Short mmCIF file of C-alpha atoms and ligand atoms in Angstrom, two decimals:
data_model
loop_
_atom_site.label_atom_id
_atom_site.label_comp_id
_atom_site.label_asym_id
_atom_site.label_seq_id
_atom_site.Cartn_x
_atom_site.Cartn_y
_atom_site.Cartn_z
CA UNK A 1 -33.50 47.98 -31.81
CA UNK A 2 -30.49 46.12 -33.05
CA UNK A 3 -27.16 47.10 -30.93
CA UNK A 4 -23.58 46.34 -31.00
CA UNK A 5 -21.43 46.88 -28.03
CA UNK A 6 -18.19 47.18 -28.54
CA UNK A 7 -16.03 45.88 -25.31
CA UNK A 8 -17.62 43.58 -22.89
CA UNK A 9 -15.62 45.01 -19.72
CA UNK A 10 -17.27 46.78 -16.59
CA UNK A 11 -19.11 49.40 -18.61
CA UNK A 12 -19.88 47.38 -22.50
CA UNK A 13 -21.39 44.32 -20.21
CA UNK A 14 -23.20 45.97 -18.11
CA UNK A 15 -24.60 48.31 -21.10
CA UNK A 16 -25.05 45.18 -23.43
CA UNK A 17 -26.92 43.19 -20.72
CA UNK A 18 -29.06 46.22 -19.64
CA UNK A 19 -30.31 47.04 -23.48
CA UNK A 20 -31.23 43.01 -24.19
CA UNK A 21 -33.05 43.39 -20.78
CA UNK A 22 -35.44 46.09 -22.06
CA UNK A 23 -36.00 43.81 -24.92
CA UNK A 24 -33.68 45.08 -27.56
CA UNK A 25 -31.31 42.74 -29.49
CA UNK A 26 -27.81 43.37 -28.56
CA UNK A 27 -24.71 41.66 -30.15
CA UNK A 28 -21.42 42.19 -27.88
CA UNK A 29 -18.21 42.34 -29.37
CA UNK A 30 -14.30 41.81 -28.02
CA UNK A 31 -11.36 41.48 -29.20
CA UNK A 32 -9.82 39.39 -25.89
CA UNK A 33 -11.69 35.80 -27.44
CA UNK A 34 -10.72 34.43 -23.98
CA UNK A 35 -13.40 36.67 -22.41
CA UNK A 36 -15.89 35.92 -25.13
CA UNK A 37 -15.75 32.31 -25.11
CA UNK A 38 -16.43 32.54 -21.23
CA UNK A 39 -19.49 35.06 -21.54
CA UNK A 40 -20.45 32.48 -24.50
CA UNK A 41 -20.43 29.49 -22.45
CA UNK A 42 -22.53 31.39 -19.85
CA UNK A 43 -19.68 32.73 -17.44
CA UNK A 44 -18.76 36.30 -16.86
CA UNK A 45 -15.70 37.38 -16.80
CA UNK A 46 -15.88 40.19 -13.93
CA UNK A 47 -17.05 40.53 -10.49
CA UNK A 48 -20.83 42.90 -10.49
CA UNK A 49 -23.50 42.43 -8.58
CA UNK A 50 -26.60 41.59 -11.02
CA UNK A 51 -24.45 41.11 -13.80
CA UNK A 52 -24.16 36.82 -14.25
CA UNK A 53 -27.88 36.95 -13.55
CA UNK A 54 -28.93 39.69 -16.61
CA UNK A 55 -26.11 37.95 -18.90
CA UNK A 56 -27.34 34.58 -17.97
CA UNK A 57 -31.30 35.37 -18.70
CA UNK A 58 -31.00 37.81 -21.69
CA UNK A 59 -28.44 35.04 -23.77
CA UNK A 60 -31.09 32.34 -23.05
CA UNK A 61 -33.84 34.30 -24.49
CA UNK A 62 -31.34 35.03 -27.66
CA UNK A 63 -31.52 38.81 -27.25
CA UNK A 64 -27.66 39.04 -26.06
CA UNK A 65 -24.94 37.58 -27.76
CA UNK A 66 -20.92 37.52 -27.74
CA UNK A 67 -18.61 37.61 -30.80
CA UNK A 68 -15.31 38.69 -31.82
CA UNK A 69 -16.20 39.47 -35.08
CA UNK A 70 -17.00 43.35 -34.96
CA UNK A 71 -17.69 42.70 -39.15
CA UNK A 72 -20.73 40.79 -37.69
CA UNK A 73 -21.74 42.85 -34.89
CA UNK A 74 -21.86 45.99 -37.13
CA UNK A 75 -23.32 44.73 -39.98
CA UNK A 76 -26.18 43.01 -37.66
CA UNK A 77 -26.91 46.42 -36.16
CA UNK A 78 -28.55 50.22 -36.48
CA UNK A 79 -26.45 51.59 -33.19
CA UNK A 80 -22.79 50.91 -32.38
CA UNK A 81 -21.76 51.39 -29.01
CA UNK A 82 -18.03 51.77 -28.09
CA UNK A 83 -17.47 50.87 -24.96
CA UNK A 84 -13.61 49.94 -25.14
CA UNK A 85 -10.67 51.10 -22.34
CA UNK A 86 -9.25 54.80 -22.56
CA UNK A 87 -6.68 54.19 -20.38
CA UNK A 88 -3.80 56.91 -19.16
CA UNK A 89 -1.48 57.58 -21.82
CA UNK A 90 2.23 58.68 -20.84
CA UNK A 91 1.33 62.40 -20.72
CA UNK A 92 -1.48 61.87 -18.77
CA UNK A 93 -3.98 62.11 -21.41
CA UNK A 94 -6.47 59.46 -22.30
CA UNK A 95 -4.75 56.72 -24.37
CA UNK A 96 -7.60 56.55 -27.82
CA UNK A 97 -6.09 53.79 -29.23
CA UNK A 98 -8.88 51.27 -28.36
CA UNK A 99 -11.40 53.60 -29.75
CA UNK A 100 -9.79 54.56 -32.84
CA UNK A 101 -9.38 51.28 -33.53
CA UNK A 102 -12.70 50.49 -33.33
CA UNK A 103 -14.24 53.48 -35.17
CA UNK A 104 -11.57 52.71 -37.79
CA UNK A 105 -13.07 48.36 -38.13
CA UNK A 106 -17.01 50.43 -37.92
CA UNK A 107 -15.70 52.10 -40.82
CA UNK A 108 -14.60 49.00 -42.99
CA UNK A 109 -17.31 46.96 -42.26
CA UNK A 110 -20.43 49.62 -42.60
CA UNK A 111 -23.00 48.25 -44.68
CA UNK A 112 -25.46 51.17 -44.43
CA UNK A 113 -26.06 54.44 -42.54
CA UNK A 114 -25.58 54.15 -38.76
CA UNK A 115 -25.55 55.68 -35.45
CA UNK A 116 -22.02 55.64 -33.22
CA UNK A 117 -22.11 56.13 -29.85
CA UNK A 118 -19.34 56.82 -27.94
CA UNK A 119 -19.60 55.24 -24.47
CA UNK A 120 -16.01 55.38 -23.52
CA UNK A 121 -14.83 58.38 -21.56
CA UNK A 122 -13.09 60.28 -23.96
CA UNK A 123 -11.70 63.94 -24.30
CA UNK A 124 -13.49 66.83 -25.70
CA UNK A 125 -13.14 66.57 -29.88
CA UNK A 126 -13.00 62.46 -29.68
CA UNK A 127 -16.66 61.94 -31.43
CA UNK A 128 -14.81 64.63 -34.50
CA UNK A 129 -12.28 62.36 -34.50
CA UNK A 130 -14.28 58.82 -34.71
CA UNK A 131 -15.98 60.14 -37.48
CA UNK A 132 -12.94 61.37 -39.30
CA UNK A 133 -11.78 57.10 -38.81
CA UNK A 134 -15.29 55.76 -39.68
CA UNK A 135 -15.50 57.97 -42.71
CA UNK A 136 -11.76 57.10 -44.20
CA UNK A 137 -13.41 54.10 -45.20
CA UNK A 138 -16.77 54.52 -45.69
CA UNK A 139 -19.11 56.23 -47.86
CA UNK A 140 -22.37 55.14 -45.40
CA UNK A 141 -23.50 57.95 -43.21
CA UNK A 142 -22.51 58.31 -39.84
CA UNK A 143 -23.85 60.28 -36.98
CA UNK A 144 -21.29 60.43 -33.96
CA UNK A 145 -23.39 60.35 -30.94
CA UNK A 146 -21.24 61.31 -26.49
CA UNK A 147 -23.17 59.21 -24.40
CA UNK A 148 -20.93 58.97 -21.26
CA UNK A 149 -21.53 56.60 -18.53
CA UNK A 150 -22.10 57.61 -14.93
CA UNK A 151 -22.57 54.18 -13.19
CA UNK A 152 -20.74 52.81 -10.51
CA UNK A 153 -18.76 49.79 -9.96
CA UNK A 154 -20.53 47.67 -7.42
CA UNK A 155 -23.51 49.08 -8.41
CA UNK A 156 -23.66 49.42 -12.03
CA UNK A 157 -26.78 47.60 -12.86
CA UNK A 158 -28.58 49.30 -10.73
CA UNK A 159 -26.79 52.74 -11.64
CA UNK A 160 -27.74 52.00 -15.38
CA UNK A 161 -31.48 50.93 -15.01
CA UNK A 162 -31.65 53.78 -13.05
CA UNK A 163 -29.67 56.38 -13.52
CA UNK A 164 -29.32 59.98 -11.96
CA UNK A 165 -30.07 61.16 -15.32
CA UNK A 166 -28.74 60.26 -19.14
CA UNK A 167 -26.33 62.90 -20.79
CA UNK A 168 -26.55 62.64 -24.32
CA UNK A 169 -24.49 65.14 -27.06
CA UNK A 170 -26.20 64.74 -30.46
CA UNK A 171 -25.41 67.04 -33.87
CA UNK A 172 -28.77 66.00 -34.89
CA UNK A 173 -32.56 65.46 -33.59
CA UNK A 174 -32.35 61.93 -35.68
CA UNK A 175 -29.73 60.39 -33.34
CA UNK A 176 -31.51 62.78 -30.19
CA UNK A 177 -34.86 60.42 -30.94
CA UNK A 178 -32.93 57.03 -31.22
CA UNK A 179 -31.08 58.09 -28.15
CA UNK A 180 -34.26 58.94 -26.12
CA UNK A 181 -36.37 55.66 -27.64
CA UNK A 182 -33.76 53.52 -26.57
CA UNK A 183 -33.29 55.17 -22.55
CA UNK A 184 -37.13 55.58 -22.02
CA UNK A 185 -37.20 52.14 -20.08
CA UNK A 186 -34.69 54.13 -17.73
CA UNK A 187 -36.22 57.17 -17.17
CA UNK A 188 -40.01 56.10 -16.14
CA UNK A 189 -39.88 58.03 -12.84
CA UNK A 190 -38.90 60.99 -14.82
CA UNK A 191 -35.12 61.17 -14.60
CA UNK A 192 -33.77 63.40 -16.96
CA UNK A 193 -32.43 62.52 -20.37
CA UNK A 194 -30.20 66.09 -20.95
CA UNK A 195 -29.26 66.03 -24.66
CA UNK A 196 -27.02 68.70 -25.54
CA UNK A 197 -24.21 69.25 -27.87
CA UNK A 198 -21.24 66.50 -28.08
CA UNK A 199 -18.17 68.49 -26.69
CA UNK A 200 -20.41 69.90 -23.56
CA UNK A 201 -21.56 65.70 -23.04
CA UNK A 202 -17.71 64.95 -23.54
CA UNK A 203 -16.77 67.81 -21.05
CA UNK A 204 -19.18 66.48 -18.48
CA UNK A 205 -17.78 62.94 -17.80
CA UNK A 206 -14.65 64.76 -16.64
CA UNK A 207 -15.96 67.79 -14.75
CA UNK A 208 -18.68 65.49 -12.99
CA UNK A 209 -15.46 62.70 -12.04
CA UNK A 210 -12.89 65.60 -11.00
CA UNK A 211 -15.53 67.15 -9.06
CA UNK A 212 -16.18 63.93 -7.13
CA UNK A 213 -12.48 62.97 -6.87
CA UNK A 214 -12.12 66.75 -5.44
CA UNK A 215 -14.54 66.36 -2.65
CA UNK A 216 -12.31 63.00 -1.64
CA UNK A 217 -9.36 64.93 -1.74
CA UNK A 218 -10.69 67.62 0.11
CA UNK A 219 -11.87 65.36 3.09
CA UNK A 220 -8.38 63.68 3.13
CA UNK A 221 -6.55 66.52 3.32
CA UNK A 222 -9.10 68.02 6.61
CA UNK A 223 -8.83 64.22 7.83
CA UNK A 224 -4.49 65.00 7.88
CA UNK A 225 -5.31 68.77 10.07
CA UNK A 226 -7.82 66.99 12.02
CA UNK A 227 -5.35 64.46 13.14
CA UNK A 228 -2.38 66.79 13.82
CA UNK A 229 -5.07 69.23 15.73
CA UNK A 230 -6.19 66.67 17.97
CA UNK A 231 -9.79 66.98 15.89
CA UNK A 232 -12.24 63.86 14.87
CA UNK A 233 -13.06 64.15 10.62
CA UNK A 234 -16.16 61.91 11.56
CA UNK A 235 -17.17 64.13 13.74
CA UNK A 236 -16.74 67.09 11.28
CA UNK A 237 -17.52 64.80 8.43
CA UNK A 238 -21.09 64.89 10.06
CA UNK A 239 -20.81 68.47 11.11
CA UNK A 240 -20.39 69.51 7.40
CA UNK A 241 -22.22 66.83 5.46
CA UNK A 242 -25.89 67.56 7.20
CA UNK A 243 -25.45 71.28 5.18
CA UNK A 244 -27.51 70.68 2.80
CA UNK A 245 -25.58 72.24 0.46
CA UNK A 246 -22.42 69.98 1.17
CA UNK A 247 -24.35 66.79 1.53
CA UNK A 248 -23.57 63.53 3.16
CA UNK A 249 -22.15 61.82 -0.32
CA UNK A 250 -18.54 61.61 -1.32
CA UNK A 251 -16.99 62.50 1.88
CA UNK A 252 -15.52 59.96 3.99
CA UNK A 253 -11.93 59.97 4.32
CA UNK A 254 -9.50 57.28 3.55
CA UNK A 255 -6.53 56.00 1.93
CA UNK A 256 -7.19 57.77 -1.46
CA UNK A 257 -9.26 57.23 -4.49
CA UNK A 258 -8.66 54.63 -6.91
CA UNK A 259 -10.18 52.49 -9.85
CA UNK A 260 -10.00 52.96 -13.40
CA UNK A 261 -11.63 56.32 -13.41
CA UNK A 262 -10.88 58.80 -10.87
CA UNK A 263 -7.25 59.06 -11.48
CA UNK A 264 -7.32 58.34 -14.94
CA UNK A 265 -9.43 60.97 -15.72
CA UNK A 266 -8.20 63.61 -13.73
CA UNK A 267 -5.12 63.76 -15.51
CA UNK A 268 -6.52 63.38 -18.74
CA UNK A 269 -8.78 66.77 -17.84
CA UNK A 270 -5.13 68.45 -16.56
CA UNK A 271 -3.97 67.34 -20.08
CA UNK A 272 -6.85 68.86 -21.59
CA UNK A 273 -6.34 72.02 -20.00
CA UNK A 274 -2.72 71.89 -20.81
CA UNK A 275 -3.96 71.65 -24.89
CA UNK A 276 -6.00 74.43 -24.50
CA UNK A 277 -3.09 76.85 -22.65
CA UNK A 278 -5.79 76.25 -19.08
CA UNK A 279 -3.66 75.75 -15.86
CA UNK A 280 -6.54 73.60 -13.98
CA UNK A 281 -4.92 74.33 -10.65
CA UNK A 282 -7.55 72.65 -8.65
CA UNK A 283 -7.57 69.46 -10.18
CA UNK A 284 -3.68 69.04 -10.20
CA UNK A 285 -3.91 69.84 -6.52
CA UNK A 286 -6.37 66.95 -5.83
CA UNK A 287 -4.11 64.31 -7.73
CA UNK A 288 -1.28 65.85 -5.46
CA UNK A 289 -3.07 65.25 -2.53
CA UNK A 290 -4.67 61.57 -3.26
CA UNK A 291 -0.98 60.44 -4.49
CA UNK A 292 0.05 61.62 -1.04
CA UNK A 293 -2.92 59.87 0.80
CA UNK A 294 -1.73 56.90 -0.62
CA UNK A 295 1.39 56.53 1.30
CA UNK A 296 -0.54 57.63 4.37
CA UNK A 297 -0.70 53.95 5.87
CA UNK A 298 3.11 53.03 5.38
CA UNK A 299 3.81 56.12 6.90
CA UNK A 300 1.85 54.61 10.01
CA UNK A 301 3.40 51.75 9.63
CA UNK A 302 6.83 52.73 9.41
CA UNK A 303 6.39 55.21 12.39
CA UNK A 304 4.65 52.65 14.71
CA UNK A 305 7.45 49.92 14.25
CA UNK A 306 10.41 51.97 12.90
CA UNK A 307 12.13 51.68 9.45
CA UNK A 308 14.61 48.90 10.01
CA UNK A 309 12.28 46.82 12.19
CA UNK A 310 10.20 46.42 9.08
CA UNK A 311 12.26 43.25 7.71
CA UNK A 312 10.68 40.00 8.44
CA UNK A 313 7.49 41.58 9.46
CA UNK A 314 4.20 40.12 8.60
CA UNK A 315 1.19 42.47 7.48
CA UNK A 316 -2.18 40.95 7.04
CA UNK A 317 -4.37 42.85 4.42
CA UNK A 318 -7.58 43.36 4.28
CA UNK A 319 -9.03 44.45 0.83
CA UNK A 320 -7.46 44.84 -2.50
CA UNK A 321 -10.11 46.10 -4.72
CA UNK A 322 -10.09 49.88 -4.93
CA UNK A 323 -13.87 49.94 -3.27
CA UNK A 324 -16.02 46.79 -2.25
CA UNK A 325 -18.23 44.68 -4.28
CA UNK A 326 -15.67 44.99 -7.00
CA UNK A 327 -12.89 42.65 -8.07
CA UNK A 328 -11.43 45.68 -10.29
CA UNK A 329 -7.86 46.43 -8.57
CA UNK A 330 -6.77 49.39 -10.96
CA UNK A 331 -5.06 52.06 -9.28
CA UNK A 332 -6.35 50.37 -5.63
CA UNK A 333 -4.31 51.53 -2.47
CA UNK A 334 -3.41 48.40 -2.13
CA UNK A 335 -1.24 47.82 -4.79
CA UNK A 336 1.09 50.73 -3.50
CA UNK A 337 1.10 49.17 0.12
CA UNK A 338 1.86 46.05 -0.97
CA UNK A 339 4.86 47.35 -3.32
CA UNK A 340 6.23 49.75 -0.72
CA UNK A 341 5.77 46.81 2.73
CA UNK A 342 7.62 44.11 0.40
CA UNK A 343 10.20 46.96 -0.53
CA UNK A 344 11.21 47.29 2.97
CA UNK A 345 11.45 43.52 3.44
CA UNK A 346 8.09 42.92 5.11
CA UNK A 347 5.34 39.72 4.10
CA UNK A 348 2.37 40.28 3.27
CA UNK A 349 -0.81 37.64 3.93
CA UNK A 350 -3.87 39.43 1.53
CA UNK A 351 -7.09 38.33 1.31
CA UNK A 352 -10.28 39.71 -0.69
CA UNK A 353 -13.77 38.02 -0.91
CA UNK A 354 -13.66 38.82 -4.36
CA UNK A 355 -10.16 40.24 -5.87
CA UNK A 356 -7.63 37.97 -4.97
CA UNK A 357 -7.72 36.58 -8.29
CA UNK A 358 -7.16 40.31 -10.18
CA UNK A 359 -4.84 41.53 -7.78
CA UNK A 360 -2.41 38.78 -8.16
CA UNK A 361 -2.94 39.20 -11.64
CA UNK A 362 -1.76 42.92 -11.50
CA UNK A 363 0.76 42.34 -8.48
CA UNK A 364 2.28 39.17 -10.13
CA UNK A 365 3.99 36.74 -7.79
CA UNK A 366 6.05 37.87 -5.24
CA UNK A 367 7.97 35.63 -2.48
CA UNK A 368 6.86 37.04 0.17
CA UNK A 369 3.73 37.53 -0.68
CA UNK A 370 0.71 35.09 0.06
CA UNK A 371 -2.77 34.94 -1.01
CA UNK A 372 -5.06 33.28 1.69
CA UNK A 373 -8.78 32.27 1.85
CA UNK A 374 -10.22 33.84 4.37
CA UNK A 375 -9.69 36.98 6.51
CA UNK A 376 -9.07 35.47 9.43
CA UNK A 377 -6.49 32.68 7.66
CA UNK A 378 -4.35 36.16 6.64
CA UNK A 379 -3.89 37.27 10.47
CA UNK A 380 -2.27 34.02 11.68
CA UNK A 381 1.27 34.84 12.71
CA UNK A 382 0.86 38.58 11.52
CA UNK A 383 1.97 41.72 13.44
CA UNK A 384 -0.31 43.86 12.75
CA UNK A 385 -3.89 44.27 10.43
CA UNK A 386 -4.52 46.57 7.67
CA UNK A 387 -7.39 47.37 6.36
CA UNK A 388 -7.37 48.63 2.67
CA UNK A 389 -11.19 48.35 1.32
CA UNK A 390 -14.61 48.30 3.56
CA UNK A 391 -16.33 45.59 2.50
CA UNK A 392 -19.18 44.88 4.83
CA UNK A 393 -18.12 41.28 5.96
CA UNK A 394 -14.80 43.37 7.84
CA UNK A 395 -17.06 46.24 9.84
CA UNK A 396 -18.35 43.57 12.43
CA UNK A 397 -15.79 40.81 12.84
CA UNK A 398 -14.82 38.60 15.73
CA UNK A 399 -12.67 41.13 17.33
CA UNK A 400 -11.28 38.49 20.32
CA UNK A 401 -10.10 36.04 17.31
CA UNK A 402 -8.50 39.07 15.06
CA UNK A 403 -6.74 39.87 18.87
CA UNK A 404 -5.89 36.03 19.36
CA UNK A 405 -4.50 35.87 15.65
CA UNK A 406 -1.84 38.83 15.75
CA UNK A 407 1.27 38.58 17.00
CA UNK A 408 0.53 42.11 18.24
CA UNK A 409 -2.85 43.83 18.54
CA UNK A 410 -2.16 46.19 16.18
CA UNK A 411 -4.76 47.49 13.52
CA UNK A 412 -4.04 50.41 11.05
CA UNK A 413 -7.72 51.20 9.43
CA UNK A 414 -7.26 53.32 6.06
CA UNK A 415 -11.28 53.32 5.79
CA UNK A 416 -12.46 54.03 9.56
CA UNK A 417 -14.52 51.56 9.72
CA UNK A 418 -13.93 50.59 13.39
CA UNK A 419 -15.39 52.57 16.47
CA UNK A 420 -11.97 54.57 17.96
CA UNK A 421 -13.67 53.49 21.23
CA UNK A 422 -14.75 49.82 20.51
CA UNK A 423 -11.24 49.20 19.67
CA UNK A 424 -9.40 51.01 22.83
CA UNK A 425 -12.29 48.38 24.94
CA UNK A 426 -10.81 45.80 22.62
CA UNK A 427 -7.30 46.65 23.87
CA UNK A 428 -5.69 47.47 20.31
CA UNK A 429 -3.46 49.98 18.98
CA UNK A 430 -5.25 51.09 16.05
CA UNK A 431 -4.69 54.05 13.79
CA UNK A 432 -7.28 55.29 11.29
CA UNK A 433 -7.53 58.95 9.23
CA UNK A 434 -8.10 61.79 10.61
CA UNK A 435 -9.14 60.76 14.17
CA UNK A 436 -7.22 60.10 17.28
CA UNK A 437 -5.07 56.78 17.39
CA UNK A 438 -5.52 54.72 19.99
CA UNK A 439 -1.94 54.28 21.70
CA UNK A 440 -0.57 52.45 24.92
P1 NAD B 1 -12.47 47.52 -19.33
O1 NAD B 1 -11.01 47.59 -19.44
O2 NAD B 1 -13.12 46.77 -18.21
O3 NAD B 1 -13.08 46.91 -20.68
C1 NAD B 1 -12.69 47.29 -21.97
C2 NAD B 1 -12.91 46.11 -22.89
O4 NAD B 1 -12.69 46.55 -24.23
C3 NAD B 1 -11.98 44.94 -22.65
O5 NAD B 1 -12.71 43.75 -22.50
C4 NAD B 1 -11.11 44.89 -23.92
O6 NAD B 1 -10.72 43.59 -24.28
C5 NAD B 1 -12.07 45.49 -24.93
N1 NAD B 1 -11.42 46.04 -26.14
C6 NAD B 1 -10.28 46.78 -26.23
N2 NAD B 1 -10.02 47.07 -27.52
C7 NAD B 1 -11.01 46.52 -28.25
C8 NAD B 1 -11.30 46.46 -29.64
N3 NAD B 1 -10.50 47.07 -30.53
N4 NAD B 1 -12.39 45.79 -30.05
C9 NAD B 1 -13.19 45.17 -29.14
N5 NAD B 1 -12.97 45.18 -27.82
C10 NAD B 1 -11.90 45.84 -27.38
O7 NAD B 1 -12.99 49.03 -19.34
P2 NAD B 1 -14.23 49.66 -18.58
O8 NAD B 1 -13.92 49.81 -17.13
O9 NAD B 1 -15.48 48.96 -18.98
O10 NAD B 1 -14.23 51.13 -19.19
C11 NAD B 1 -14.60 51.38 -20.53
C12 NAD B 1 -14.74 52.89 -20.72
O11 NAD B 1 -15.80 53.37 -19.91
C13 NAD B 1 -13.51 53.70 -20.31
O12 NAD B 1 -13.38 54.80 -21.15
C14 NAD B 1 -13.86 54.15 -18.90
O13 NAD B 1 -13.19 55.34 -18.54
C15 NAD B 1 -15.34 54.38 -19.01
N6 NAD B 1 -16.07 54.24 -17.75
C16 NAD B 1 -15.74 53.26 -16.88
C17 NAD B 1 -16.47 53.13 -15.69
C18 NAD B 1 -16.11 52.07 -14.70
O14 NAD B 1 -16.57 52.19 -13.56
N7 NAD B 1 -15.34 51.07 -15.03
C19 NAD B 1 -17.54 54.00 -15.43
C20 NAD B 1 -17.85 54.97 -16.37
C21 NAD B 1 -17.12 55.08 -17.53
#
């Protein structure tokens, strides 16, 4: 098939590479021609596992390709995928800008009948409104196809080749069969592709996120009892996950959910409900909640050294992507730590194996903080560790040389990823959520 994807970020690359890889010819299109003229010249722009590799073999054998020029990439292809940002608008609700613009340049550049999907994560009634745009300008027809996307940062390839299942809203069997043709290399061991009408597709990206981002709100908030009742949440994380109809997934406690989709789309589904006179109670609770997690480790901080004693202080960080094996820093804890310890006149020494780069981006400079190479280089002279995001190269390091590094041996752990026991052996004070901290 010939494909355009429009918007070569986390979700467009990953699609893009993924379609050339099952052989079909994709053309991806963005408007940022910085980004473009990397992926051209062989580079890719964001941190995914798989992702250079895919990019790298589909452009050499000419079935992927990077433009700017959506006139090209639309009149090339049968099937336009939008794939563009929906970010948070003011009220909450998801910002269509991007994709209005882009169904609004399908639209002046259409050249025959074609097939729009919408990739993006977009309220119910979006796909009525994209054709509304495409068809202000054109007299081509134009079937408006919901195809959200369920993969994973840190494991999208993988999520995409083979995914859980494919949800697919169609208003016809024409764009049902092109749909189902073009995810049949996905599906082989029988995952389901569930097609169903466009608003119920639309309504699922949002009920499937809130419902994840309410199970990690739920766990925080029995991680905050368990601490004040002298309980262990990975005890009862355990306890309640081996239920087999709770399940072990999506319930470890931490420092609150972040990324570009969680929060993002939580409020946009409050806003929804809003529009449509629905109080969603539940799922302004668990924003309430994860906004609240999120000061969790200052609060730790600030109680462990007091308020005014904060001045001067140096905090090594550990972690700045919202989750590992991503460089993506939207909405990460750690941009709220960072504001809040350099508010209260404390330095901070961050490291990431992979988002220092983004972080800084999003943070912009700051005096006093530093970006350092390694994460041992960010606990020289520091007085105490935090740790923000579990990447695997922090659940096993050189304790003794952390201890020797610190000006105190002082660890606050907002993903539990240490042993409460290793670390009272190791002789540190270390607070984590929802289990006992480890005092002297
Ligand atoms: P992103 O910000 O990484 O990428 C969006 C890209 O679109 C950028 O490169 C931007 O330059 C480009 N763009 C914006 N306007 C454009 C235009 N008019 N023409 C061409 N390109 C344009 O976003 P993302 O994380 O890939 O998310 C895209 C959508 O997918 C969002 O709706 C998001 O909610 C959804 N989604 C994201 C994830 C995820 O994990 N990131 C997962 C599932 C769904």
């Amino acid at each position: 098939m010939n494909i355009a994807v429009v918007g070569t970020g986390y979700v467009g690359l990953v699609a893009g590479a993924c379609f050339a890889e099952t052989g079909n010819d994709v053309i991806c299109v963005d408007i940022n021609q910085k980004k473009v003229d990397a992926l051209i010249a062989g580079q890719v722009p964001i941190f995914e596992p798989g992702l250079e590799d895919l990019v790298k073999a589909n452009t050499k054998a000419k079935r992927l390709s990077f433009t700017t020029s959506i006139k090209d990439a639309v009149q090339a292809s049968d099937t336009i995928f939008i794939a563009v940002g929906t970010p948070q608008d003011e009220d909450g609700s998801a910002d269509l800008t991007h994709v209005l613009a882009v169904a609004r340049a399908i639209g002046e550049n259409m050249n025959g009948p074609k097939i729009v999907v919408d990739k993006s994560t977009v309220p119910v009634g979006t796909a009525d409104l994209v054709k509304l745009e495409i068809e202000k300008t054109s007299k081509f027809p134009v079937e408006v196809v919901s195809n959200p996307e369920f993969l994973k940062e840190g494991a999208a390839i993988d999520d995409f080749l083979r995914p859980d299942r494919v949800v697919v809203g169609v208003a016809s069997e024409k764009s049902a069969a092109v749909m189902r043709e073009l995810y049949a290399p996905f599906v082989r061991t029988n995952n389901p592709i569930l097609v169903m009408d466009i608003r119920s597709a639309e309504m699922t990206k949002y009920a499937a996120n809130a419902m994840l981002a309410l199970r990690v709100s739920f766990m925080n908030e029995i991680a905050n009892l368990c601490e004040r009742a002298g309980a262990d949440i990975s005890k009862v994380r355990v306890g309640i996950g081996t239920d087999s109809r709770i399940g072990m997934s999506f319930i470890f406690p931490g420092i609150g959910y972040g990324g570009s989709c969680f929060p993002k789309d939580v409020q946009a589904l409050i806003r929804t409900g809003k529009d449509h006179g629905v109080d969603l109670l539940i799922s302004r609770s668990v924003e309430e909640v994860n906004k609240n997690q999120k000061k969790l480790i200052v609060s730790k901080i600030v109680e462990h050294f007091g308020e005014t004693k904060l001045r001067g202080k140096t905090f090594a960080l550990w972690g700045l992507a919202f989750k590992p094996k991503t460089d993506d820093v939207r909405e990460a804890p750690a941009l709220s730590i960072c504001s809040e310890l350099v508010k209260l006149g404390a330095y901070v020494k961050a490291y990431d194996p992979e988002a220092n780069g983004t972080f800084r981006e999003k943070f912009g400079d700051h005096a006093n903080v530093e970006y350092v190479d390694s994460n041992y280089e960010a606990l020289k002279g520091a007085d105490a560790l935090i740790i923000c995001t579990e990447w695997n190269a922090f659940r096993q390091p050189n304790f003794k040389k952390i201890k020797s590094e610190l000006v105190s041996p002082v660890i606050f752990d907002g993903r539990n990823i240490y042993d409460v026991a290793d670390m009272r052996a190791h002789g540190f004070t270390y607070y984590s959520v929802g289990r006992p901290p480890v005092t002297w």
